[in-house]
Amino acid sequence: MATPSLTGIETVLRSEFLRMYSAQTTPTWARLVTPIDLTGEKRKKVTLPWLGAPMAFQEWTDRAHLSDPLDDSLEVSVKHYVGGIGFNIDDYEDDNLGAIDIHAQQLVDRADRKKWDLLVDYIKNGDANVTGFGLGHDGQQFFDGDHFGVTDAQHDNLLAGTAAAAPNQTVAEIKGDLYDAIETMMELEDDRGEVFDDADPMVQGAFIAVVPTRIYGKFLEAVAAISISNNTVRPLSGIVDVIPSGRLTADDQNDWYVFRVDRPIKPFVFVNRQEPRVRVTELTGELAVLENRAAAVVDERFALAYGAFHYAVKVVVAES
């Protein structure tokens, strides 16, 4: 139970945290997920029955021919996450050096960072069938060569790149592989045999490329590269946002990923079971009491899962 002093600190900290959390620009992780709001519900497991494609539009003559729905539901488990920061109670009561604002911002950053870190773990394990990450809604690995059990180019989002491994690859090689990845994505078929995106133009921020830090610089050059002689057109500039990740190391240090994020359904799913909750509690124990310390704690409950594989392509680059 918080003391009256800590109750006041908790009120101010919660207010600052929620203000900063709601005012922040859309973080990268949020652009990659379809959000599902289940706040207020009391379920640890959630079934998502809508990941398959609806029927294609057709001419209505005597009747509309509806395809039977596939067994494309996906069950995900909600997990509980918590983070916090210790502080000196006197510093908060006196608001030394704007401590409340600084700590509120740190907690916001940590809450978002956890989601991004988990998302990268899902990304790099999408073709590994690692325990804890599960499969896609079609029962296949998220990055796979035979989605829906069909082995052809229209069901393969796991590509072999042509570029050399870092640091020997060239900007031109990366650019060629990036074009191939986007073209492949545009030809992938859904579970009804329909091509997804052959009628949709490329818009600003339509794609996100997640790449290892060791190729980040060259990848930026590839996206911004001039391709015609008048030196004015950069075909991929603004269309592809390049995000480096230091978590792509070891076996993942040459591979990279492209996602389409401007469609209603995203490559991943985020189930929000409980919004971030801020609490302040006094620390117990002789040392904590002598140092007059307390802790600000933020906890939330959510789940991540694989979503639309047809908006995701992995490019595997072999070691030189």
Short mmCIF file of the C-alpha atoms (twelve columns), coordinates in Angstrom:
data_MODEL
# 
_entry.id   MODEL 
# 
loop_
_atom_site.group_PDB 
_atom_site.id 
_atom_site.type_symbol 
_atom_site.label_atom_id 
_atom_site.label_alt_id 
_atom_site.label_comp_id 
_atom_site.label_asym_id 
_atom_site.label_seq_id 
_atom_site.Cartn_x 
_atom_site.Cartn_y 
_atom_site.Cartn_z 
_atom_site.pdbx_PDB_model_num 
ATOM 1   C CA . MET A 1   0.000   0.000   0.000   1 
ATOM 2   C CA . ALA A 2   1.404   3.383   -0.985  1 
ATOM 3   C CA . THR A 3   1.784   6.028   1.696   1 
ATOM 4   C CA . PRO A 4   -0.087  9.338   1.176   1 
ATOM 5   C CA . SER A 5   3.143   10.821  -0.172  1 
ATOM 6   C CA . LEU A 6   3.610   7.988   -2.637  1 
ATOM 7   C CA . THR A 7   -0.046  8.124   -3.635  1 
ATOM 8   C CA . GLY A 8   0.480   11.696  -4.815  1 
ATOM 9   C CA . ILE A 9   3.645   10.687  -6.676  1 
ATOM 10  C CA . GLU A 10  1.778   7.790   -8.295  1 
ATOM 11  C CA . THR A 11  -0.988  10.117  -9.500  1 
ATOM 12  C CA . VAL A 12  1.467   12.524  -11.111 1 
ATOM 13  C CA . LEU A 13  3.616   9.769   -12.616 1 
ATOM 14  C CA . ARG A 14  0.595   7.950   -14.033 1 
ATOM 15  C CA . SER A 15  -0.685  11.181  -15.560 1 
ATOM 16  C CA . GLU A 16  2.684   11.956  -17.156 1 
ATOM 17  C CA . PHE A 17  3.155   8.388   -18.402 1 
ATOM 18  C CA . LEU A 18  -0.279  8.235   -20.042 1 
ATOM 19  C CA . ARG A 19  0.160   11.694  -21.573 1 
ATOM 20  C CA . MET A 20  3.507   10.746  -23.127 1 
ATOM 21  C CA . TYR A 21  2.318   7.275   -24.133 1 
ATOM 22  C CA . SER A 22  -0.710  8.596   -26.012 1 
ATOM 23  C CA . ALA A 23  1.136   11.545  -27.565 1 
ATOM 24  C CA . GLN A 24  4.008   9.588   -29.103 1 
ATOM 25  C CA . THR A 25  4.183   9.105   -32.839 1 
ATOM 26  C CA . THR A 26  3.289   5.645   -34.108 1 
ATOM 27  C CA . PRO A 27  6.213   3.356   -33.207 1 
ATOM 28  C CA . THR A 28  7.583   0.951   -35.796 1 
ATOM 29  C CA . TRP A 29  6.180   -2.137  -34.076 1 
ATOM 30  C CA . ALA A 30  2.655   -0.698  -34.235 1 
ATOM 31  C CA . ARG A 31  2.906   -0.239  -38.017 1 
ATOM 32  C CA . LEU A 32  3.579   -3.962  -38.417 1 
ATOM 33  C CA . VAL A 33  0.588   -5.298  -36.453 1 
ATOM 34  C CA . THR A 34  -3.161  -5.574  -36.745 1 
ATOM 35  C CA . PRO A 35  -4.396  -4.336  -33.345 1 
ATOM 36  C CA . ILE A 36  -7.111  -6.285  -31.549 1 
ATOM 37  C CA . ASP A 37  -8.521  -4.558  -28.466 1 
ATOM 38  C CA . LEU A 38  -9.732  -7.014  -25.827 1 
ATOM 39  C CA . THR A 39  -9.291  -4.768  -22.786 1 
ATOM 40  C CA . GLY A 40  -11.880 -5.576  -20.181 1 
ATOM 41  C CA . GLU A 41  -12.204 -9.211  -21.225 1 
ATOM 42  C CA . LYS A 42  -10.909 -12.000 -19.016 1 
ATOM 43  C CA . ARG A 43  -9.356  -14.490 -21.403 1 
ATOM 44  C CA . LYS A 44  -5.831  -15.882 -21.408 1 
ATOM 45  C CA . LYS A 45  -6.282  -17.511 -24.818 1 
ATOM 46  C CA . VAL A 46  -7.771  -15.753 -27.821 1 
ATOM 47  C CA . THR A 47  -8.930  -17.329 -31.093 1 
ATOM 48  C CA . LEU A 48  -8.556  -15.243 -34.253 1 
ATOM 49  C CA . PRO A 49  -10.926 -16.666 -36.899 1 
ATOM 50  C CA . TRP A 50  -10.564 -13.997 -39.601 1 
ATOM 51  C CA . LEU A 51  -6.999  -14.378 -40.893 1 
ATOM 52  C CA . GLY A 52  -8.037  -16.134 -44.078 1 
ATOM 53  C CA . ALA A 53  -9.148  -14.164 -47.115 1 
ATOM 54  C CA . PRO A 54  -12.815 -13.398 -47.882 1 
ATOM 55  C CA . MET A 55  -14.213 -14.535 -51.211 1 
ATOM 56  C CA . ALA A 56  -13.303 -12.544 -54.302 1 
ATOM 57  C CA . PHE A 57  -15.961 -10.219 -55.718 1 
ATOM 58  C CA . GLN A 58  -17.733 -11.714 -58.733 1 
ATOM 59  C CA . GLU A 59  -20.574 -11.024 -61.090 1 
ATOM 60  C CA . TRP A 60  -23.890 -11.807 -59.436 1 
ATOM 61  C CA . THR A 61  -25.935 -13.847 -61.897 1 
ATOM 62  C CA . ASP A 62  -28.314 -16.428 -60.491 1 
ATOM 63  C CA . ARG A 63  -26.291 -16.913 -57.331 1 
ATOM 64  C CA . ALA A 64  -22.998 -15.995 -55.721 1 
ATOM 65  C CA . HIS A 65  -20.611 -18.907 -55.459 1 
ATOM 66  C CA . LEU A 66  -19.166 -18.822 -51.975 1 
ATOM 67  C CA . SER A 67  -16.077 -20.858 -51.232 1 
ATOM 68  C CA . ASP A 68  -16.144 -22.966 -48.093 1 
ATOM 69  C CA . PRO A 69  -14.129 -21.279 -45.344 1 
ATOM 70  C CA . LEU A 70  -10.794 -22.826 -44.525 1 
ATOM 71  C CA . ASP A 71  -9.819  -23.836 -41.025 1 
ATOM 72  C CA . ASP A 72  -7.722  -20.695 -40.720 1 
ATOM 73  C CA . SER A 73  -8.333  -19.663 -37.123 1 
ATOM 74  C CA . LEU A 74  -5.364  -19.095 -34.853 1 
ATOM 75  C CA . GLU A 75  -5.222  -19.358 -31.074 1 
ATOM 76  C CA . VAL A 76  -2.835  -17.068 -29.203 1 
ATOM 77  C CA . SER A 77  -1.958  -16.868 -25.516 1 
ATOM 78  C CA . VAL A 78  -1.972  -13.560 -23.652 1 
ATOM 79  C CA . LYS A 79  1.091   -12.941 -21.475 1 
ATOM 80  C CA . HIS A 80  1.799   -10.557 -18.605 1 
ATOM 81  C CA . TYR A 81  4.762   -8.160  -18.863 1 
ATOM 82  C CA . VAL A 82  6.163   -5.823  -16.249 1 
ATOM 83  C CA . GLY A 83  8.966   -3.277  -15.952 1 
ATOM 84  C CA . GLY A 84  9.920   -0.601  -13.473 1 
ATOM 85  C CA . ILE A 85  12.434  1.806   -12.093 1 
ATOM 86  C CA . GLY A 86  13.605  2.504   -8.537  1 
ATOM 87  C CA . PHE A 87  13.877  6.020   -7.183  1 
ATOM 88  C CA . ASN A 88  14.594  8.028   -4.063  1 
ATOM 89  C CA . ILE A 89  11.338  9.254   -2.529  1 
ATOM 90  C CA . ASP A 90  12.826  12.631  -1.575  1 
ATOM 91  C CA . ASP A 91  13.864  13.221  -5.197  1 
ATOM 92  C CA . TYR A 92  10.318  12.650  -6.358  1 
ATOM 93  C CA . GLU A 93  8.757   14.763  -3.603  1 
ATOM 94  C CA . ASP A 94  11.114  17.595  -4.500  1 
ATOM 95  C CA . ASP A 95  10.960  16.705  -8.232  1 
ATOM 96  C CA . ASN A 96  14.729  17.040  -8.431  1 
ATOM 97  C CA . LEU A 97  15.911  17.659  -11.997 1 
ATOM 98  C CA . GLY A 98  12.469  16.886  -13.401 1 
ATOM 99  C CA . ALA A 99  12.766  13.289  -12.234 1 
ATOM 100 C CA . ILE A 100 9.092   12.440  -12.743 1 
ATOM 101 C CA . ASP A 101 9.079   13.521  -16.401 1 
ATOM 102 C CA . ILE A 102 12.342  11.718  -17.101 1 
ATOM 103 C CA . HIS A 103 11.239  8.494   -15.457 1 
ATOM 104 C CA . ALA A 104 7.838   8.633   -17.168 1 
ATOM 105 C CA . GLN A 105 9.568   8.905   -20.539 1 
ATOM 106 C CA . GLN A 106 11.924  6.053   -19.654 1 
ATOM 107 C CA . LEU A 107 8.975   3.831   -18.788 1 
ATOM 108 C CA . VAL A 108 7.196   4.715   -22.042 1 
ATOM 109 C CA . ASP A 109 10.355  3.875   -23.971 1 
ATOM 110 C CA . ARG A 110 10.785  0.569   -22.152 1 
ATOM 111 C CA . ALA A 111 7.162   -0.441  -22.745 1 
ATOM 112 C CA . ASP A 112 7.526   0.162   -26.481 1 
ATOM 113 C CA . ARG A 113 10.985  -1.392  -26.591 1 
ATOM 114 C CA . LYS A 114 9.657   -4.663  -25.164 1 
ATOM 115 C CA . LYS A 115 7.085   -4.941  -27.954 1 
ATOM 116 C CA . TRP A 116 9.707   -4.234  -30.607 1 
ATOM 117 C CA . ASP A 117 12.140  -6.762  -29.111 1 
ATOM 118 C CA . LEU A 118 9.437   -9.437  -29.032 1 
ATOM 119 C CA . LEU A 119 8.411   -8.608  -32.591 1 
ATOM 120 C CA . VAL A 120 11.991  -9.005  -33.831 1 
ATOM 121 C CA . ASP A 121 12.105  -12.380 -32.071 1 
ATOM 122 C CA . TYR A 122 8.971   -13.384 -33.989 1 
ATOM 123 C CA . ILE A 123 10.511  -12.118 -37.222 1 
ATOM 124 C CA . LYS A 124 13.789  -13.991 -36.946 1 
ATOM 125 C CA . ASN A 125 12.090  -17.214 -35.768 1 
ATOM 126 C CA . GLY A 126 9.459   -17.140 -38.504 1 
ATOM 127 C CA . ASP A 127 11.095  -19.989 -40.419 1 
ATOM 128 C CA . ALA A 128 12.505  -21.921 -37.488 1 
ATOM 129 C CA . ASN A 129 9.422   -23.449 -35.794 1 
ATOM 130 C CA . VAL A 130 10.846  -22.478 -32.398 1 
ATOM 131 C CA . THR A 131 8.804   -23.395 -29.336 1 
ATOM 132 C CA . GLY A 132 6.910   -20.373 -28.047 1 
ATOM 133 C CA . PHE A 133 6.391   -18.655 -31.388 1 
ATOM 134 C CA . GLY A 134 3.988   -21.021 -33.106 1 
ATOM 135 C CA . LEU A 135 2.970   -21.277 -36.753 1 
ATOM 136 C CA . GLY A 136 0.951   -19.131 -39.108 1 
ATOM 137 C CA . HIS A 137 -2.789  -19.476 -39.538 1 
ATOM 138 C CA . ASP A 138 -2.326  -21.916 -42.445 1 
ATOM 139 C CA . GLY A 139 -0.405  -24.318 -40.211 1 
ATOM 140 C CA . GLN A 140 2.893   -23.542 -41.921 1 
ATOM 141 C CA . GLN A 141 5.903   -21.626 -40.718 1 
ATOM 142 C CA . PHE A 142 5.411   -17.904 -41.279 1 
ATOM 143 C CA . PHE A 143 8.240   -17.770 -43.822 1 
ATOM 144 C CA . ASP A 144 7.814   -20.909 -45.902 1 
ATOM 145 C CA . GLY A 145 8.058   -22.241 -49.442 1 
ATOM 146 C CA . ASP A 146 4.708   -24.044 -49.583 1 
ATOM 147 C CA . HIS A 147 1.933   -22.085 -47.885 1 
ATOM 148 C CA . PHE A 148 -1.414  -23.912 -47.899 1 
ATOM 149 C CA . GLY A 149 0.579   -26.982 -48.947 1 
ATOM 150 C CA . VAL A 150 1.176   -25.624 -52.464 1 
ATOM 151 C CA . THR A 151 4.762   -25.588 -53.714 1 
ATOM 152 C CA . ASP A 152 5.154   -22.820 -56.285 1 
ATOM 153 C CA . ALA A 153 6.268   -19.199 -56.539 1 
ATOM 154 C CA . GLN A 154 2.801   -17.918 -55.605 1 
ATOM 155 C CA . HIS A 155 3.027   -19.542 -52.166 1 
ATOM 156 C CA . ASP A 156 6.698   -18.987 -51.324 1 
ATOM 157 C CA . ASN A 157 7.754   -16.050 -49.132 1 
ATOM 158 C CA . LEU A 158 11.154  -17.491 -48.180 1 
ATOM 159 C CA . LEU A 159 13.619  -16.342 -50.840 1 
ATOM 160 C CA . ALA A 160 17.287  -16.968 -51.548 1 
ATOM 161 C CA . GLY A 161 19.115  -13.688 -52.080 1 
ATOM 162 C CA . THR A 162 21.729  -13.208 -54.798 1 
ATOM 163 C CA . ALA A 163 23.898  -10.701 -52.920 1 
ATOM 164 C CA . ALA A 164 27.158  -11.658 -51.247 1 
ATOM 165 C CA . ALA A 165 27.281  -11.813 -47.464 1 
ATOM 166 C CA . ALA A 166 28.313  -8.712  -45.514 1 
ATOM 167 C CA . PRO A 167 30.565  -6.853  -45.876 1 
ATOM 168 C CA . ASN A 168 31.102  -7.925  -49.484 1 
ATOM 169 C CA . GLN A 169 27.687  -7.272  -50.974 1 
ATOM 170 C CA . THR A 170 27.188  -4.315  -53.266 1 
ATOM 171 C CA . VAL A 171 24.440  -1.714  -53.220 1 
ATOM 172 C CA . ALA A 172 23.346  -2.919  -56.652 1 
ATOM 173 C CA . GLU A 173 22.997  -6.507  -55.366 1 
ATOM 174 C CA . ILE A 174 20.894  -5.412  -52.400 1 
ATOM 175 C CA . LYS A 175 18.730  -3.271  -54.648 1 
ATOM 176 C CA . GLY A 176 18.158  -6.202  -57.016 1 
ATOM 177 C CA . ASP A 177 17.175  -8.525  -54.159 1 
ATOM 178 C CA . LEU A 178 14.859  -5.863  -52.754 1 
ATOM 179 C CA . TYR A 179 13.063  -5.501  -56.073 1 
ATOM 180 C CA . ASP A 180 12.743  -9.296  -56.285 1 
ATOM 181 C CA . ALA A 181 11.289  -9.451  -52.758 1 
ATOM 182 C CA . ILE A 182 8.677   -6.787  -53.470 1 
ATOM 183 C CA . GLU A 183 7.775   -8.345  -56.817 1 
ATOM 184 C CA . THR A 184 7.412   -11.747 -55.150 1 
ATOM 185 C CA . MET A 185 5.138   -10.276 -52.504 1 
ATOM 186 C CA . MET A 186 2.935   -8.697  -55.161 1 
ATOM 187 C CA . GLU A 187 2.397   -12.125 -56.777 1 
ATOM 188 C CA . LEU A 188 1.608   -14.160 -53.645 1 
ATOM 189 C CA . GLU A 189 -1.843  -15.760 -53.647 1 
ATOM 190 C CA . ASP A 190 -4.296  -15.985 -50.781 1 
ATOM 191 C CA . ASP A 191 -6.140  -19.098 -49.631 1 
ATOM 192 C CA . ARG A 192 -8.734  -18.527 -52.376 1 
ATOM 193 C CA . GLY A 193 -6.108  -18.515 -55.126 1 
ATOM 194 C CA . GLU A 194 -6.416  -14.755 -55.642 1 
ATOM 195 C CA . VAL A 195 -3.383  -12.511 -56.160 1 
ATOM 196 C CA . PHE A 196 -3.340  -9.941  -53.378 1 
ATOM 197 C CA . ASP A 197 -1.896  -6.713  -54.642 1 
ATOM 198 C CA . ASP A 198 -1.731  -6.540  -58.412 1 
ATOM 199 C CA . ALA A 199 -4.012  -3.478  -58.516 1 
ATOM 200 C CA . ASP A 200 -2.534  -1.424  -55.674 1 
ATOM 201 C CA . PRO A 201 -0.001  1.356   -56.272 1 
ATOM 202 C CA . MET A 202 2.998   1.841   -54.045 1 
ATOM 203 C CA . VAL A 203 2.468   4.669   -51.561 1 
ATOM 204 C CA . GLN A 204 4.732   6.463   -49.099 1 
ATOM 205 C CA . GLY A 205 5.745   4.139   -46.277 1 
ATOM 206 C CA . ALA A 206 4.060   1.123   -47.892 1 
ATOM 207 C CA . PHE A 207 6.936   -1.180  -46.927 1 
ATOM 208 C CA . ILE A 208 9.217   -1.673  -43.948 1 
ATOM 209 C CA . ALA A 209 12.534  -3.474  -44.369 1 
ATOM 210 C CA . VAL A 210 14.045  -4.864  -41.162 1 
ATOM 211 C CA . VAL A 211 17.759  -5.431  -41.665 1 
ATOM 212 C CA . PRO A 212 20.869  -6.323  -39.637 1 
ATOM 213 C CA . THR A 213 22.892  -3.321  -38.571 1 
ATOM 214 C CA . ARG A 214 25.909  -4.561  -40.549 1 
ATOM 215 C CA . ILE A 215 24.102  -3.883  -43.875 1 
ATOM 216 C CA . TYR A 216 22.047  -0.868  -42.788 1 
ATOM 217 C CA . GLY A 217 24.193  1.721   -44.563 1 
ATOM 218 C CA . LYS A 218 24.269  -0.098  -47.876 1 
ATOM 219 C CA . PHE A 219 20.556  -0.835  -47.616 1 
ATOM 220 C CA . LEU A 220 19.841  2.884   -47.212 1 
ATOM 221 C CA . GLU A 221 21.921  3.557   -50.307 1 
ATOM 222 C CA . ALA A 222 20.004  0.886   -52.222 1 
ATOM 223 C CA . VAL A 223 16.650  2.442   -51.316 1 
ATOM 224 C CA . ALA A 224 17.829  5.943   -52.234 1 
ATOM 225 C CA . ALA A 225 19.775  4.907   -55.338 1 
ATOM 226 C CA . ILE A 226 19.167  6.852   -58.540 1 
ATOM 227 C CA . SER A 227 18.197  4.515   -61.363 1 
ATOM 228 C CA . ILE A 228 17.761  6.684   -64.469 1 
ATOM 229 C CA . SER A 229 20.107  8.991   -66.277 1 
ATOM 230 C CA . ASN A 230 18.464  12.322  -65.434 1 
ATOM 231 C CA . ASN A 231 19.377  11.826  -61.762 1 
ATOM 232 C CA . THR A 232 15.931  12.769  -60.469 1 
ATOM 233 C CA . VAL A 233 13.992  9.559   -59.789 1 
ATOM 234 C CA . ARG A 234 14.546  7.349   -56.765 1 
ATOM 235 C CA . PRO A 235 11.974  4.580   -57.204 1 
ATOM 236 C CA . LEU A 236 12.081  3.165   -53.666 1 
ATOM 237 C CA . SER A 237 12.852  6.323   -51.703 1 
ATOM 238 C CA . GLY A 238 9.978   7.021   -49.294 1 
ATOM 239 C CA . ILE A 239 8.210   3.797   -50.252 1 
ATOM 240 C CA . VAL A 240 10.512  1.559   -48.194 1 
ATOM 241 C CA . ASP A 241 11.407  2.545   -44.632 1 
ATOM 242 C CA . VAL A 242 14.615  0.814   -43.512 1 
ATOM 243 C CA . ILE A 243 14.812  -0.210  -39.844 1 
ATOM 244 C CA . PRO A 244 18.067  -1.658  -38.448 1 
ATOM 245 C CA . SER A 245 18.027  -4.218  -35.652 1 
ATOM 246 C CA . GLY A 246 21.008  -5.144  -33.520 1 
ATOM 247 C CA . ARG A 247 19.099  -8.299  -32.535 1 
ATOM 248 C CA . LEU A 248 19.694  -9.791  -35.988 1 
ATOM 249 C CA . THR A 249 23.047  -11.415 -35.267 1 
ATOM 250 C CA . ALA A 250 24.796  -14.791 -35.600 1 
ATOM 251 C CA . ASP A 251 22.665  -16.915 -37.966 1 
ATOM 252 C CA . ASP A 252 20.554  -13.852 -38.852 1 
ATOM 253 C CA . GLN A 253 23.348  -11.384 -39.544 1 
ATOM 254 C CA . ASN A 254 23.004  -11.512 -43.353 1 
ATOM 255 C CA . ASP A 255 19.268  -12.170 -43.758 1 
ATOM 256 C CA . TRP A 256 16.702  -9.398  -44.005 1 
ATOM 257 C CA . TYR A 257 12.947  -8.941  -44.246 1 
ATOM 258 C CA . VAL A 258 10.389  -6.843  -46.125 1 
ATOM 259 C CA . PHE A 259 6.830   -6.226  -44.907 1 
ATOM 260 C CA . ARG A 260 3.897   -4.427  -46.468 1 
ATOM 261 C CA . VAL A 261 2.165   -2.251  -43.883 1 
ATOM 262 C CA . ASP A 262 -0.381  -0.109  -45.765 1 
ATOM 263 C CA . ARG A 263 -3.126  -2.750  -45.975 1 
ATOM 264 C CA . PRO A 264 -5.987  -3.412  -43.486 1 
ATOM 265 C CA . ILE A 265 -4.457  -6.704  -42.326 1 
ATOM 266 C CA . LYS A 266 -0.829  -6.554  -41.245 1 
ATOM 267 C CA . PRO A 267 1.954   -9.176  -41.129 1 
ATOM 268 C CA . PHE A 268 1.552   -9.627  -37.365 1 
ATOM 269 C CA . VAL A 269 -1.264  -9.450  -34.810 1 
ATOM 270 C CA . PHE A 270 -1.200  -7.570  -31.510 1 
ATOM 271 C CA . VAL A 271 -3.882  -8.524  -28.985 1 
ATOM 272 C CA . ASN A 272 -4.218  -5.887  -26.277 1 
ATOM 273 C CA . ARG A 273 -5.652  -7.461  -23.140 1 
ATOM 274 C CA . GLN A 274 -4.636  -4.791  -20.592 1 
ATOM 275 C CA . GLU A 275 -3.367  -1.268  -21.244 1 
ATOM 276 C CA . PRO A 276 -0.162  -0.215  -19.458 1 
ATOM 277 C CA . ARG A 277 -0.901  0.326   -15.757 1 
ATOM 278 C CA . VAL A 278 1.306   2.526   -13.561 1 
ATOM 279 C CA . ARG A 279 1.763   1.869   -9.851  1 
ATOM 280 C CA . VAL A 280 4.150   3.161   -7.211  1 
ATOM 281 C CA . THR A 281 5.094   1.043   -4.237  1 
ATOM 282 C CA . GLU A 282 7.443   1.554   -1.327  1 
ATOM 283 C CA . LEU A 283 10.332  -0.909  -1.273  1 
ATOM 284 C CA . THR A 284 10.723  -3.041  1.847   1 
ATOM 285 C CA . GLY A 285 13.808  -4.438  3.492   1 
ATOM 286 C CA . GLU A 286 16.335  -2.719  5.758   1 
ATOM 287 C CA . LEU A 287 18.492  -1.236  2.991   1 
ATOM 288 C CA . ALA A 288 15.525  0.085   0.994   1 
ATOM 289 C CA . VAL A 289 14.033  1.695   4.109   1 
ATOM 290 C CA . LEU A 290 17.334  3.291   5.098   1 
ATOM 291 C CA . GLU A 291 17.744  4.718   1.589   1 
ATOM 292 C CA . ASN A 292 14.116  5.881   1.490   1 
ATOM 293 C CA . ARG A 293 13.458  4.190   -1.831  1 
ATOM 294 C CA . ALA A 294 10.379  3.212   -3.805  1 
ATOM 295 C CA . ALA A 295 9.648   1.782   -7.245  1 
ATOM 296 C CA . ALA A 296 7.483   2.846   -10.164 1 
ATOM 297 C CA . VAL A 297 6.105   -0.217  -11.937 1 
ATOM 298 C CA . VAL A 298 4.328   -0.514  -15.284 1 
ATOM 299 C CA . ASP A 299 2.590   -3.740  -16.255 1 
ATOM 300 C CA . GLU A 300 0.460   -4.742  -19.214 1 
ATOM 301 C CA . ARG A 301 -0.970  -7.861  -20.822 1 
ATOM 302 C CA . PHE A 302 -0.832  -8.582  -24.515 1 
ATOM 303 C CA . ALA A 303 -0.074  -11.206 -27.141 1 
ATOM 304 C CA . LEU A 304 1.773   -11.229 -30.434 1 
ATOM 305 C CA . ALA A 305 1.138   -13.681 -33.249 1 
ATOM 306 C CA . TYR A 306 1.864   -14.204 -36.921 1 
ATOM 307 C CA . GLY A 307 -0.687  -12.597 -39.207 1 
ATOM 308 C CA . ALA A 308 -0.740  -12.157 -42.981 1 
ATOM 309 C CA . PHE A 309 2.254   -14.042 -44.419 1 
ATOM 310 C CA . HIS A 310 1.496   -12.661 -47.877 1 
ATOM 311 C CA . TYR A 311 2.656   -9.243  -46.682 1 
ATOM 312 C CA . ALA A 312 6.007   -10.605 -45.517 1 
ATOM 313 C CA . VAL A 313 9.112   -11.877 -47.326 1 
ATOM 314 C CA . LYS A 314 12.377  -13.136 -45.861 1 
ATOM 315 C CA . VAL A 315 15.544  -12.952 -47.972 1 
ATOM 316 C CA . VAL A 316 18.221  -15.461 -46.942 1 
ATOM 317 C CA . VAL A 317 21.787  -14.528 -47.865 1 
ATOM 318 C CA . ALA A 318 24.337  -17.324 -47.676 1 
ATOM 319 C CA . GLU A 319 27.705  -16.798 -46.018 1 
ATOM 320 C CA . SER A 320 30.447  -16.121 -48.541 1 
# 
